[in-house]
Amino acid sequence: MSPAHRKPPLNKDTRVCISLAGRPSNIGTRFHNHLYDVLGLDFLYKAFTTTDIVAAIGGVRALGIRGCSVSMPFKADVLALVDEVEPSAQTLQSVNTIVNDLSAPGGRLTASNTDYLAVQQLIDDNGLTSRQSVLIRGSGGMASAVGAAFADRGFRAGTILARNADAGRALADRLGYSYQSDSGAPHTADIVVNVTPIGMAGGAEEHDLAFDEQAIRNAHTVFDVVALPSETPLIAAARQAGIGVITGAQVIALQAAEQFERYTGVRPTPEQIAEASAISRA
């Protein structure tokens, strides 16, 4: 039997993991189910949406769902519905992962934020240092995770660049960073991070650059959280300029791998993670 077909047939003991999102996609479903097959794990992953998050999380507990990925607009709402909140989610007041301890009577739900953990790992893996300045464009939930990951790694020279002045200032104040309006004026830093939909496939700004060419050339590292496509206009421009890059595909793969390990107790190899990531975005 080939390595890609070792998964046991569905049975009464198959463990189930799910995702809850306002707009479900196939990315997580493909990523997790591919690795279940490759590693021969008796698991199944399915994406859902809901209009009743309280009942949905109650179902996770009542039905013995092993793991639950949480996306917008539910990331804050589930905080009050779990038994334990890890620091990664407590810091942000935002959850993207719930693990159900099935050995506890009635289950025990623990929440974390693997986006935050993935960004911290990428900071470390790419040799970024707290002496460098960081400029983050965006002010939403993912920008909060990215900003907290940098701030908690000791990056003190930070700026939040945002169209929404209220949200931008609030995020900057929370992180101890400065705020600048997204007015089109030149901005620069050692590390520039796009955490907006600019460059996202199918979006109104899919062909636009999140930062101008001067900011790209002056940067040490260009980081784009947009995962589709993995080669956004910003990443392509940085590569052409010879600037180091971190892609959204790396973020989504690492955070999903962290979820996978928490659900199954198995850590896929980097090669398996890369393959699953490519399949998930195909």
Coordinates of N, CA and C in Angstrom, one line a residue, residues 168-257:
G168 N -6.3 51.5 14.1 CA -4.8 51.6 14.0 C -4.2 52.1 15.3
R169 N -4.8 53.2 15.8 CA -4.3 53.8 17.0 C -4.4 52.9 18.2
A170 N -5.6 52.2 18.3 CA -5.8 51.3 19.4 C -4.8 50.2 19.4
L171 N -4.5 49.6 18.2 CA -3.6 48.5 18.1 C -2.2 49.0 18.4
A172 N -1.8 50.2 17.9 CA -0.5 50.8 18.2 C -0.3 51.0 19.7
D173 N -1.3 51.6 20.3 CA -1.3 51.8 21.8 C -1.1 50.5 22.6
R174 N -1.8 49.5 22.2 CA -1.7 48.2 22.9 C -0.4 47.6 22.8
L175 N 0.3 47.8 21.6 CA 1.6 47.2 21.4 C 2.8 48.1 21.9
G176 N 2.5 49.4 22.2 CA 3.5 50.3 22.5 C 4.2 50.8 21.2
Y177 N 3.5 50.8 20.1 CA 4.1 51.2 18.8 C 3.5 52.6 18.5
S178 N 4.0 53.2 17.4 CA 3.5 54.5 16.9 C 2.4 54.1 15.8
Y179 N 1.6 55.1 15.5 CA 0.6 55.0 14.5 C 0.8 56.0 13.4
Q180 N 0.7 55.6 12.2 CA 0.7 56.5 11.0 C -0.5 56.2 10.1
S181 N -1.1 57.2 9.6 CA -2.2 57.1 8.7 C -1.7 56.5 7.3
D182 N -2.6 55.7 6.7 CA -2.3 55.1 5.4 C -2.7 56.1 4.3
S183 N -1.8 57.1 4.2 CA -2.2 58.3 3.4 C -1.4 58.3 2.0
G184 N -0.6 57.2 1.8 CA 0.2 57.2 0.6 C 1.5 57.9 0.7
A185 N 1.8 58.5 1.9 CA 3.1 59.1 2.1 C 4.2 58.0 2.2
P186 N 5.5 58.3 1.9 CA 6.5 57.2 2.0 C 6.7 56.7 3.4
H187 N 6.8 55.4 3.6 CA 7.1 54.8 4.9 C 8.2 53.8 4.7
T188 N 9.0 53.6 5.7 CA 10.1 52.6 5.6 C 10.4 52.0 6.9
A189 N 11.0 50.8 6.9 CA 11.5 50.2 8.1 C 12.3 49.0 7.7
D190 N 13.0 48.4 8.7 CA 13.9 47.2 8.4 C 13.0 46.0 7.9
I191 N 11.9 45.9 8.6 CA 10.9 44.8 8.3 C 9.6 45.4 8.0
V192 N 9.1 45.2 6.8 CA 7.8 45.7 6.4 C 6.8 44.5 6.2
V193 N 5.6 44.6 6.8 CA 4.7 43.5 6.9 C 3.3 43.9 6.4
N194 N 2.8 43.2 5.4 CA 1.5 43.5 4.9 C 0.5 42.5 5.5
V195 N -0.5 43.1 6.3 CA -1.5 42.3 6.9 C -2.9 42.9 6.4
T196 N -3.0 43.2 5.2 CA -4.2 43.7 4.5 C -4.5 42.8 3.3
P197 N -5.7 42.9 2.7 CA -6.0 42.1 1.5 C -5.3 42.6 0.3
I198 N -4.5 43.6 0.3 CA -3.8 44.1 -0.9 C -2.9 42.9 -1.4
G199 N -3.1 42.6 -2.7 CA -2.4 41.6 -3.3 C -3.1 40.2 -3.3
M200 N -4.3 40.1 -2.7 CA -5.0 38.8 -2.5 C -5.7 38.5 -3.9
A201 N -5.5 37.3 -4.3 CA -6.1 36.8 -5.5 C -7.7 37.0 -5.5
G202 N -8.2 37.6 -6.5 CA -9.7 37.8 -6.6 C -10.2 39.0 -5.9
G203 N -9.3 39.8 -5.2 CA -9.7 41.0 -4.6 C -9.6 42.2 -5.5
A204 N -10.1 43.3 -5.0 CA -10.1 44.5 -5.8 C -8.7 45.1 -6.0
E205 N -7.8 44.7 -5.1 CA -6.4 45.2 -5.2 C -5.4 44.1 -5.4
E206 N -5.8 43.1 -6.1 CA -4.9 41.9 -6.3 C -3.6 42.2 -7.0
H207 N -3.6 43.3 -7.8 CA -2.4 43.6 -8.6 C -1.6 44.7 -8.0
D208 N -2.0 45.2 -6.8 CA -1.4 46.3 -6.2 C -0.2 45.9 -5.2
L209 N 0.7 46.9 -5.0 CA 1.7 46.7 -4.0 C 1.3 47.2 -2.7
A210 N 1.5 46.5 -1.6 CA 1.1 47.0 -0.3 C 2.1 48.1 0.2
F211 N 3.3 48.1 -0.3 CA 4.3 49.1 0.0 C 4.9 49.6 -1.3
D212 N 5.4 50.8 -1.2 CA 6.0 51.4 -2.5 C 7.4 50.8 -2.7
E213 N 7.9 51.0 -3.9 CA 9.2 50.4 -4.3 C 10.3 50.9 -3.4
Q214 N 10.3 52.1 -2.9 CA 11.3 52.6 -2.0 C 11.3 51.9 -0.7
A215 N 10.2 51.7 -0.1 CA 10.1 50.9 1.1 C 10.6 49.5 0.9
I216 N 10.3 48.9 -0.2 CA 10.8 47.5 -0.5 C 12.3 47.5 -0.6
R217 N 12.9 48.4 -1.3 CA 14.3 48.5 -1.5 C 15.1 48.7 -0.2
N218 N 14.5 49.5 0.6 CA 15.1 49.9 1.9 C 15.0 48.9 3.0
A219 N 14.1 47.9 2.8 CA 13.9 46.9 3.8 C 14.9 45.8 3.8
H220 N 15.1 45.2 5.0 CA 15.9 44.0 5.1 C 15.1 42.8 4.8
T221 N 13.8 42.8 5.2 CA 12.9 41.7 5.0 C 11.5 42.2 4.7
V222 N 10.9 41.6 3.7 CA 9.5 41.9 3.3 C 8.6 40.7 3.6
F223 N 7.6 40.9 4.4 CA 6.7 39.9 5.0 C 5.3 40.1 4.5
D224 N 4.7 39.2 3.7 CA 3.3 39.4 3.3 C 2.5 38.2 3.8
V225 N 1.5 38.6 4.6 CA 0.7 37.5 5.3 C -0.4 36.9 4.3
V226 N -0.6 37.6 3.2 CA -1.5 37.1 2.2 C -1.0 35.7 1.7
A227 N -1.9 34.7 1.7 CA -1.5 33.4 1.3 C -1.9 33.0 -0.1
L228 N -2.9 33.6 -0.7 CA -3.3 33.3 -2.0 C -3.3 34.6 -2.9
P229 N -2.3 34.6 -3.8 CA -1.3 33.6 -4.2 C -0.1 33.7 -3.2
S230 N 0.7 32.7 -3.2 CA 1.9 32.7 -2.3 C 2.9 33.7 -2.9
E231 N 2.9 34.0 -4.2 CA 3.8 35.0 -4.8 C 2.9 36.2 -5.1
T232 N 2.7 37.0 -4.1 CA 1.9 38.2 -4.3 C 2.7 39.3 -5.0
P233 N 2.1 40.3 -5.5 CA 2.9 41.4 -6.1 C 4.0 41.9 -5.2
L234 N 3.8 42.0 -3.9 CA 4.7 42.5 -3.0 C 5.9 41.5 -2.9
I235 N 5.6 40.2 -2.7 CA 6.7 39.2 -2.6 C 7.5 39.2 -3.9
A236 N 6.8 39.3 -5.1 CA 7.5 39.2 -6.3 C 8.5 40.4 -6.5
A237 N 8.0 41.6 -6.1 CA 8.8 42.8 -6.2 C 10.0 42.8 -5.2
A238 N 9.8 42.2 -4.0 CA 10.9 42.1 -3.1 C 12.0 41.1 -3.6
R239 N 11.5 40.0 -4.2 CA 12.5 39.0 -4.7 C 13.3 39.7 -5.9
Q240 N 12.6 40.4 -6.7 CA 13.3 41.1 -7.8 C 14.3 42.1 -7.3
A241 N 14.0 42.7 -6.2 CA 15.0 43.7 -5.6 C 16.1 43.0 -4.8
G242 N 16.0 41.7 -4.6 CA 17.0 41.0 -3.9 C 16.8 41.1 -2.4
I243 N 15.6 41.3 -1.9 CA 15.2 41.5 -0.5 C 14.7 40.2 0.0
G244 N 15.1 39.8 1.3 CA 14.6 38.6 1.9 C 13.1 38.7 2.1
V245 N 12.4 37.5 1.9 CA 10.9 37.5 2.0 C 10.4 36.4 3.0
I246 N 9.3 36.7 3.6 CA 8.5 35.7 4.3 C 7.1 35.7 3.7
T247 N 6.5 34.6 3.3 CA 5.3 34.6 2.6 C 4.1 34.1 3.5
G248 N 2.9 34.5 3.1 CA 1.7 34.1 3.8 C 1.5 32.6 3.7
A249 N 2.0 31.9 2.6 CA 1.9 30.5 2.5 C 2.7 29.8 3.7
Q250 N 3.8 30.4 4.1 CA 4.6 29.9 5.2 C 3.9 30.0 6.5
V251 N 3.2 31.2 6.7 CA 2.4 31.4 7.9 C 1.3 30.4 8.0
I252 N 0.5 30.2 6.9 CA -0.6 29.3 7.0 C -0.2 27.9 7.2
A253 N 0.9 27.5 6.6 CA 1.4 26.1 6.7 C 1.9 25.9 8.1
L254 N 2.6 26.8 8.7 CA 3.1 26.6 10.1 C 2.0 26.6 11.1
Q255 N 1.0 27.5 10.9 CA -0.1 27.5 11.9 C -0.9 26.3 11.8
A256 N -1.1 25.8 10.6 CA -1.9 24.6 10.4 C -1.1 23.4 10.9
A257 N 0.2 23.3 10.8 CA 1.0 22.2 11.3 C 1.0 22.2 12.8

